[in-house]
Coordinates of C-alpha atoms in Angstrom, one line a residue:
C551 CA 15.2 -37.0 16.4
E552 CA 14.2 -34.6 18.9
S553 CA 17.0 -35.1 21.2
H554 CA 19.3 -33.9 18.3
V555 CA 17.4 -30.7 17.1
G556 CA 18.6 -27.4 18.4
F557 CA 18.3 -23.6 17.6
V558 CA 21.0 -21.1 17.0
V559 CA 20.9 -17.4 16.5
L560 CA 22.6 -16.5 13.1
P561 CA 23.4 -13.2 11.3
A562 CA 20.3 -11.9 9.1
L563 CA 21.2 -14.4 6.3
D564 CA 18.8 -16.0 3.7
R565 CA 16.1 -17.9 6.0
R566 CA 16.5 -21.2 3.8
R567 CA 20.4 -21.4 4.5
C568 CA 20.0 -20.6 8.2
M569 CA 17.5 -24.0 8.4
I570 CA 19.5 -25.8 6.1
R571 CA 22.3 -25.1 8.4
T572 CA 20.3 -25.5 11.6
F573 CA 19.5 -29.3 10.4
R574 CA 23.1 -30.0 9.3
T575 CA 24.9 -29.2 12.5
F576 CA 22.4 -30.8 14.9
L577 CA 21.2 -33.8 13.1
P578 CA 23.2 -37.1 12.3
S579 CA 23.8 -38.0 9.0
Q580 CA 21.2 -40.8 9.3
S581 CA 18.6 -38.6 10.2
R582 CA 19.1 -36.3 7.5
Q583 CA 19.0 -38.7 4.9
H584 CA 15.7 -40.1 6.7
L585 CA 14.0 -36.7 6.9
F586 CA 14.8 -34.8 3.7
G587 CA 16.2 -37.0 1.0
S588 CA 19.3 -37.2 -0.8
I589 CA 18.2 -34.6 -3.6
T590 CA 17.5 -32.2 -0.7
W591 CA 21.0 -32.3 0.9
Q592 CA 22.6 -32.2 -2.5
R593 CA 20.8 -29.1 -3.2
R594 CA 21.8 -28.0 0.0
S595 CA 25.7 -28.4 -0.6
L596 CA 25.0 -26.2 -3.5
V597 CA 23.6 -23.5 -1.7
D598 CA 26.1 -23.4 0.7
S599 CA 29.1 -23.3 -1.7
M600 CA 27.8 -20.2 -3.1
A601 CA 28.9 -16.9 -2.1
S602 CA 26.3 -14.5 -0.7
P603 CA 24.0 -13.1 -3.4
P604 CA 23.1 -9.6 -4.0
H605 CA 20.8 -7.9 -1.2
V606 CA 17.7 -6.0 -3.2
V607 CA 15.7 -4.1 -0.5
V608 CA 12.5 -2.3 -2.0
V609 CA 11.3 0.2 0.1
G610 CA 7.4 0.3 -0.4
A611 CA 4.6 -2.1 -0.3
G612 CA 2.3 -0.5 -2.9
G613 CA 1.5 -2.3 -6.4
I614 CA 4.8 -1.8 -7.8
G615 CA 6.9 -2.4 -4.6
C616 CA 4.9 -6.1 -4.0
W617 CA 5.2 -6.5 -8.0
I618 CA 9.4 -6.2 -7.8
A619 CA 9.9 -8.0 -4.6
A620 CA 7.5 -11.0 -5.3
S621 CA 9.1 -11.3 -8.9
I622 CA 12.6 -11.7 -7.7
A623 CA 12.0 -13.4 -4.6
A624 CA 10.0 -16.1 -6.7
A625 CA 12.7 -16.2 -9.2
A626 CA 15.3 -16.6 -6.2
F627 CA 13.4 -19.6 -4.8
K628 CA 14.8 -21.3 -8.3
T629 CA 18.2 -19.9 -8.0
P630 CA 18.9 -19.1 -4.4
S631 CA 22.2 -17.1 -5.6
L632 CA 20.1 -14.9 -7.9
A633 CA 19.1 -12.2 -5.0
R634 CA 18.1 -11.8 -1.3
V635 CA 14.9 -9.6 -1.2
T636 CA 14.0 -7.5 1.8
L637 CA 10.7 -5.6 1.6
V638 CA 10.2 -2.4 3.9
A639 CA 6.5 -2.2 4.7
R640 CA 4.4 -0.4 7.6
G641 CA 1.1 -1.4 9.3
K642 CA -0.9 -4.1 8.5
A643 CA 1.0 -4.9 5.3
L644 CA 4.0 -5.4 7.4
D645 CA 2.1 -7.6 9.6
R646 CA 1.0 -9.6 6.7
V647 CA 4.2 -10.1 4.9
K648 CA 5.9 -11.2 8.2
A649 CA 3.3 -13.9 8.6
H650 CA 2.0 -14.9 5.0
G651 CA 4.4 -13.5 2.3
L652 CA 3.4 -12.3 -0.8
E653 CA 1.3 -13.1 -3.6
Y654 CA 1.5 -12.3 -7.2
S655 CA -0.9 -12.9 -9.9
V656 CA -1.7 -11.5 -13.5
K657 CA -5.3 -10.0 -14.7
V658 CA -5.1 -10.8 -18.5
A659 CA -7.0 -7.8 -20.1
P660 CA -10.4 -8.6 -21.8
N661 CA -9.8 -9.6 -25.6
A662 CA -6.3 -9.1 -25.4
G663 CA -5.0 -12.5 -25.9
G664 CA -2.3 -12.5 -23.2
E665 CA 0.1 -14.5 -24.8
G666 CA 2.9 -15.7 -22.6
E667 CA 1.1 -14.9 -19.6
D668 CA 0.5 -16.9 -16.5
P669 CA -2.7 -15.5 -14.5
G670 CA -2.0 -18.3 -11.9
P671 CA -0.8 -16.7 -8.5
I672 CA 2.5 -17.1 -7.5
Q673 CA 2.9 -17.3 -3.4
V674 CA 5.9 -16.1 -2.0
G675 CA 6.4 -17.4 1.6
P676 CA 7.6 -15.6 4.4
G677 CA 10.8 -17.4 4.3
L678 CA 11.5 -16.0 0.8
V679 CA 11.1 -12.4 1.2
E680 CA 12.3 -10.9 4.6
A681 CA 10.0 -7.4 6.2
E682 CA 11.3 -4.8 8.0
P683 CA 9.4 -1.4 9.0
T684 CA 12.0 0.9 8.5
C685 CA 15.8 0.7 6.7
A686 CA 17.2 1.5 9.7
A687 CA 15.8 -1.9 10.9
V688 CA 17.2 -3.5 8.3
L689 CA 20.5 -2.2 9.1
E690 CA 20.3 -2.9 12.8
R691 CA 20.0 -6.8 11.9
G692 CA 23.2 -6.2 9.6
G693 CA 22.1 -5.8 6.5
V694 CA 24.0 -4.4 3.7
A695 CA 22.5 -3.4 0.5
D696 CA 23.6 -3.9 -3.1
Y697 CA 20.2 -2.1 -4.4
V698 CA 17.9 -0.2 -2.4
V699 CA 14.8 0.3 -4.9
L700 CA 12.4 3.1 -3.9
C701 CA 8.5 2.5 -4.4
V702 CA 7.5 5.5 -2.7
K703 CA 5.6 8.5 -3.8
T704 CA 7.7 11.2 -5.4
W705 CA 7.1 13.2 -2.5
Q706 CA 8.9 10.9 -0.2
V707 CA 11.8 10.1 -2.4
A708 CA 14.2 12.6 -0.4
D709 CA 13.5 11.0 3.1
A710 CA 13.3 7.4 1.7
A711 CA 17.1 7.8 -0.1
R712 CA 18.4 9.6 3.1
D713 CA 17.0 6.9 5.4
A714 CA 18.7 4.1 2.9
A715 CA 21.9 5.6 2.1
P716 CA 23.6 4.0 5.3
L717 CA 22.5 0.5 4.0
L718 CA 24.6 0.8 1.0
R719 CA 27.4 -1.6 0.2
H720 CA 30.7 0.7 0.2
G721 CA 32.0 1.5 -3.4
S722 CA 28.8 -0.4 -5.3
G723 CA 25.7 -0.3 -3.5
C724 CA 23.0 2.0 -5.3
I725 CA 19.5 3.5 -4.9
V726 CA 17.1 3.2 -7.9
T727 CA 14.1 5.4 -8.5
T728 CA 11.0 4.0 -10.1
Q729 CA 8.6 7.2 -9.8
N730 CA 6.8 9.2 -12.6
G731 CA 8.5 12.4 -13.4
V732 CA 11.8 14.0 -13.7
S733 CA 12.8 15.3 -10.0
A734 CA 13.3 11.8 -8.1
P735 CA 16.6 11.0 -9.2
R736 CA 17.7 14.3 -8.5
D737 CA 16.0 14.4 -5.2
A738 CA 17.6 10.8 -4.2
Q739 CA 21.3 12.3 -5.6
A740 CA 20.6 15.4 -3.5
A741 CA 19.9 13.2 -0.1
S742 CA 22.4 10.6 -0.6
A743 CA 25.4 10.9 -3.3
D744 CA 25.5 11.6 -7.0
D745 CA 27.1 8.4 -7.7
A746 CA 25.0 6.4 -5.6
V747 CA 21.8 6.5 -7.7
L748 CA 20.4 4.6 -10.5
G749 CA 17.5 6.3 -12.7
G750 CA 14.7 4.4 -13.3
T751 CA 11.1 4.0 -14.9
A752 CA 8.4 1.4 -14.5
K753 CA 6.1 1.1 -17.2
V754 CA 3.4 -1.4 -16.1
I755 CA -0.2 -1.5 -14.6
V756 CA -0.2 -3.0 -11.0
F757 CA -2.0 -2.5 -8.0
R758 CA -2.4 -3.8 -4.5
E759 CA -5.2 -5.9 -3.3
D760 CA -6.0 -5.0 0.2
G761 CA -7.8 -7.5 2.5
E762 CA -7.8 -8.7 6.2
E763 CA -5.8 -11.6 6.4
G764 CA -3.4 -13.8 4.0
P765 CA -0.3 -12.9 2.1
L766 CA -0.4 -9.2 0.8
K767 CA -1.6 -9.6 -2.9
C768 CA -0.7 -7.5 -5.9
V769 CA -2.2 -8.0 -9.2
R770 CA -0.6 -6.8 -12.5
I771 CA -2.8 -6.0 -15.6
G772 CA -1.3 -8.3 -18.4
S773 CA -0.6 -8.4 -22.2
P774 CA -0.9 -6.0 -24.5
A775 CA 0.1 -3.6 -21.1
P776 CA 3.9 -3.8 -20.7
K777 CA 5.9 -5.2 -17.5
I778 CA 9.0 -2.9 -17.8
L779 CA 11.8 -1.3 -15.2
Q780 CA 14.2 0.3 -17.2
I781 CA 17.5 1.4 -15.1
G782 CA 20.7 3.2 -15.9
E783 CA 23.3 5.0 -14.5
M784 CA 22.9 9.0 -14.1
T785 CA 26.2 9.5 -16.3
S786 CA 24.7 7.3 -19.2
R787 CA 27.4 5.0 -19.0
S788 CA 27.3 1.2 -18.9
S789 CA 28.1 -0.6 -15.5
E790 CA 28.7 -3.7 -13.7
R791 CA 26.1 -3.2 -11.2
V792 CA 23.2 -1.9 -13.8
S793 CA 24.2 -5.4 -15.9
R794 CA 23.7 -7.2 -12.6
L795 CA 20.2 -5.8 -11.8
R796 CA 19.2 -6.0 -15.5
T797 CA 19.5 -9.9 -14.9
I798 CA 17.8 -10.1 -11.7
L799 CA 14.8 -8.3 -12.7
E800 CA 14.7 -10.4 -16.3
A801 CA 15.1 -13.6 -14.3
G802 CA 12.0 -12.1 -12.1
G803 CA 10.0 -12.0 -15.6
I804 CA 10.5 -7.8 -15.4
N805 CA 11.5 -6.9 -19.1
S806 CA 14.4 -4.3 -18.6
P807 CA 15.9 -3.1 -21.9
V808 CA 18.8 -1.4 -21.9
P809 CA 17.9 2.4 -23.0
E810 CA 18.9 3.9 -26.4
D811 CA 22.5 4.9 -25.8
E812 CA 22.3 4.3 -22.3
N813 CA 20.5 7.5 -21.7
I814 CA 18.0 7.0 -18.7
H815 CA 17.4 10.6 -18.8
R816 CA 15.6 10.4 -22.4
E817 CA 13.6 7.4 -20.8
L818 CA 12.3 9.4 -17.9
W819 CA 11.4 12.4 -20.1
R820 CA 9.5 10.3 -22.5
K821 CA 7.6 8.5 -19.8
A822 CA 7.2 12.1 -18.2
V823 CA 5.3 13.4 -21.5
M824 CA 2.5 11.2 -20.5
M825 CA 2.3 10.5 -16.7
C826 CA 3.2 14.4 -15.5
S827 CA 0.4 15.6 -18.0
M828 CA -2.7 13.0 -17.7
G829 CA -2.4 12.6 -13.8
P830 CA -2.6 15.9 -13.0
L831 CA -5.1 16.8 -15.6
C832 CA -7.3 14.0 -14.4
A833 CA -6.9 14.9 -10.8
L834 CA -8.1 18.6 -11.7
C835 CA -10.8 17.6 -13.6
R836 CA -12.0 14.7 -11.2
T837 CA -12.3 12.4 -13.9
D838 CA -11.3 9.2 -15.7
I839 CA -8.5 9.0 -18.7
H840 CA -11.2 7.8 -21.3
T841 CA -13.5 11.1 -20.5
L842 CA -10.4 13.5 -20.4
V843 CA -9.4 12.3 -23.8
R844 CA -13.1 12.0 -25.4
N845 CA -13.9 15.8 -24.3
P846 CA -12.6 18.4 -26.8
A847 CA -11.8 21.0 -24.4
S848 CA -9.8 18.7 -22.0
R849 CA -8.4 16.7 -25.0
Q850 CA -6.8 19.8 -26.1
L851 CA -5.6 20.8 -22.4
L852 CA -3.8 17.4 -22.5
L853 CA -1.9 17.7 -25.8
S854 CA -0.9 21.2 -24.8
A855 CA 0.3 19.8 -21.4
M856 CA 2.2 17.1 -23.3
E857 CA 3.7 19.4 -25.7
E858 CA 5.2 21.6 -23.1
V859 CA 7.0 18.5 -21.6
C860 CA 8.0 17.9 -25.0
A861 CA 9.3 21.4 -25.7
I862 CA 11.3 21.5 -22.2
S863 CA 13.1 18.0 -22.9
K864 CA 14.1 19.8 -26.5
Q865 CA 16.1 22.3 -24.4
L866 CA 18.0 19.9 -22.2
D867 CA 21.2 17.9 -23.4
G868 CA 20.4 14.3 -24.3
C869 CA 16.8 14.4 -23.3
Y870 CA 14.8 15.3 -26.2
V871 CA 12.0 12.7 -26.8
G872 CA 11.4 13.5 -30.6
D873 CA 9.4 15.0 -33.2
G874 CA 5.7 14.5 -32.4
Y875 CA 6.1 12.5 -29.6
A876 CA 2.9 14.2 -27.8
Q877 CA 0.5 13.3 -30.5
K878 CA 1.9 9.9 -30.7
N879 CA 0.9 9.4 -27.0
L880 CA -2.5 11.2 -27.4
E881 CA -3.2 8.6 -30.0
Y882 CA -2.1 6.0 -27.5
L883 CA -4.6 7.2 -24.7
E884 CA -7.8 7.3 -27.3
T885 CA -7.5 3.4 -26.9
M886 CA -8.2 3.5 -23.2
K887 CA -11.6 2.1 -22.0
P888 CA -13.4 3.9 -19.4
G889 CA -12.9 3.9 -15.7
G890 CA -9.0 3.8 -15.6
C891 CA -8.0 6.5 -13.3
P892 CA -4.2 7.6 -12.2
S893 CA -3.4 7.1 -8.6
T894 CA -3.2 11.2 -8.6
V895 CA -6.9 11.1 -8.8
R896 CA -7.6 9.0 -6.2
D897 CA -5.1 10.7 -4.0
V898 CA -6.9 14.2 -4.9
V899 CA -10.6 12.6 -4.0
C900 CA -9.6 11.1 -0.9
G901 CA -7.9 13.7 0.5
R902 CA -4.2 12.3 0.5
P903 CA -1.0 14.1 -0.4
S904 CA -0.7 13.9 -4.3
E905 CA 2.2 13.9 -6.5
I906 CA 0.8 17.2 -8.7
R907 CA 3.3 19.3 -7.1
E908 CA 6.2 17.1 -8.0
L909 CA 5.1 16.3 -11.3
S910 CA 3.7 19.8 -12.7
G911 CA 5.5 21.9 -10.3
A912 CA 8.5 20.6 -11.5
L913 CA 8.0 21.4 -15.1
H914 CA 6.7 24.7 -14.0
T915 CA 10.2 25.4 -12.3
L916 CA 12.3 24.3 -15.4
G917 CA 10.2 26.1 -17.7
Q918 CA 11.0 29.2 -16.2
Q919 CA 14.7 28.7 -15.5
L920 CA 14.6 27.3 -19.2
G921 CA 12.7 30.2 -20.7
V922 CA 10.2 28.0 -21.8
P923 CA 6.2 28.7 -21.3
T924 CA 4.1 25.9 -19.6
P925 CA 0.9 27.7 -18.8
V926 CA -1.1 24.4 -18.5
H927 CA 1.6 22.8 -16.1
S928 CA 1.7 26.1 -14.2
M929 CA -2.0 26.4 -13.6
A930 CA -2.1 22.6 -12.2
A931 CA 0.9 23.6 -10.0
A932 CA -0.8 26.6 -8.6

């Protein structure tokens, strides 16, 4: 068959489709049947007949970014029309994804049962997920994105959204935020356009396992820990692009329930009650969640911080989280075992930029604008 094999340069298409079309063009029918079998070529015919799948670009190769990219890419392997995935990464992470792809596994929590969870690793080869160093590089290869999912730190959102804006498909492409706090969607809108942003909130415990070689690995803590990415239009209305992304996420095993009344703002504030309080205070006290809650003084400080977030949400139309929400979150945190630390703690201890200014700082600013006292968050931001 060597005399019939050739190589062609194609646009940035799904690599599986490129491979199929290359062999179909340069191999005679008898050789194709001999090499691949009838089942493979029947599948090829189905792939070729499909319209171009939605292009999902995930920016950031941390735990959440790898989880989303690997989950969607694995589902797209079974259903090629579902989506095409590109991961924007840098440094060694980029090199490993290009050479070896991604690996996603689930770690079942002790004594949790883990019903319905499959802890076995899922291998996503480099042919199933493309990797580029920047959004500009994706654009240079002819890429147009239907969804750009920002999985960067909160203080990086504005720059990431600005870089992503030229990638968006005209009229329907959108940027999806996933960060803690309440400022990310607003920052992304300011850097792109108001109608180009979907608000998102990730409820998951996932981390990246760093190594020297092999695929880039991420591990998610399984049941009863959630695996949720809620999304919604900032106008609190349903839309075709939101419904389509929910379908893609669900196919990848990521739960994406519809927010109550399609109101993503309230969901952002509900998560902010816990994450905007727990993260900064654990960082300031240099301790884990278990110790923060068990110590009477820091416990009261945490409760006060969460009540401040609830008080601000009450002043904003459609954002109120409900009565008793701070106490409900505190009771949940009481179940945490020793050793669990928010990433904010690791960032501060290691001398890296932290999100405290974007979490507590944003609440301090909103409190001043709305006339709501925020002594704990003001202290944390200072």
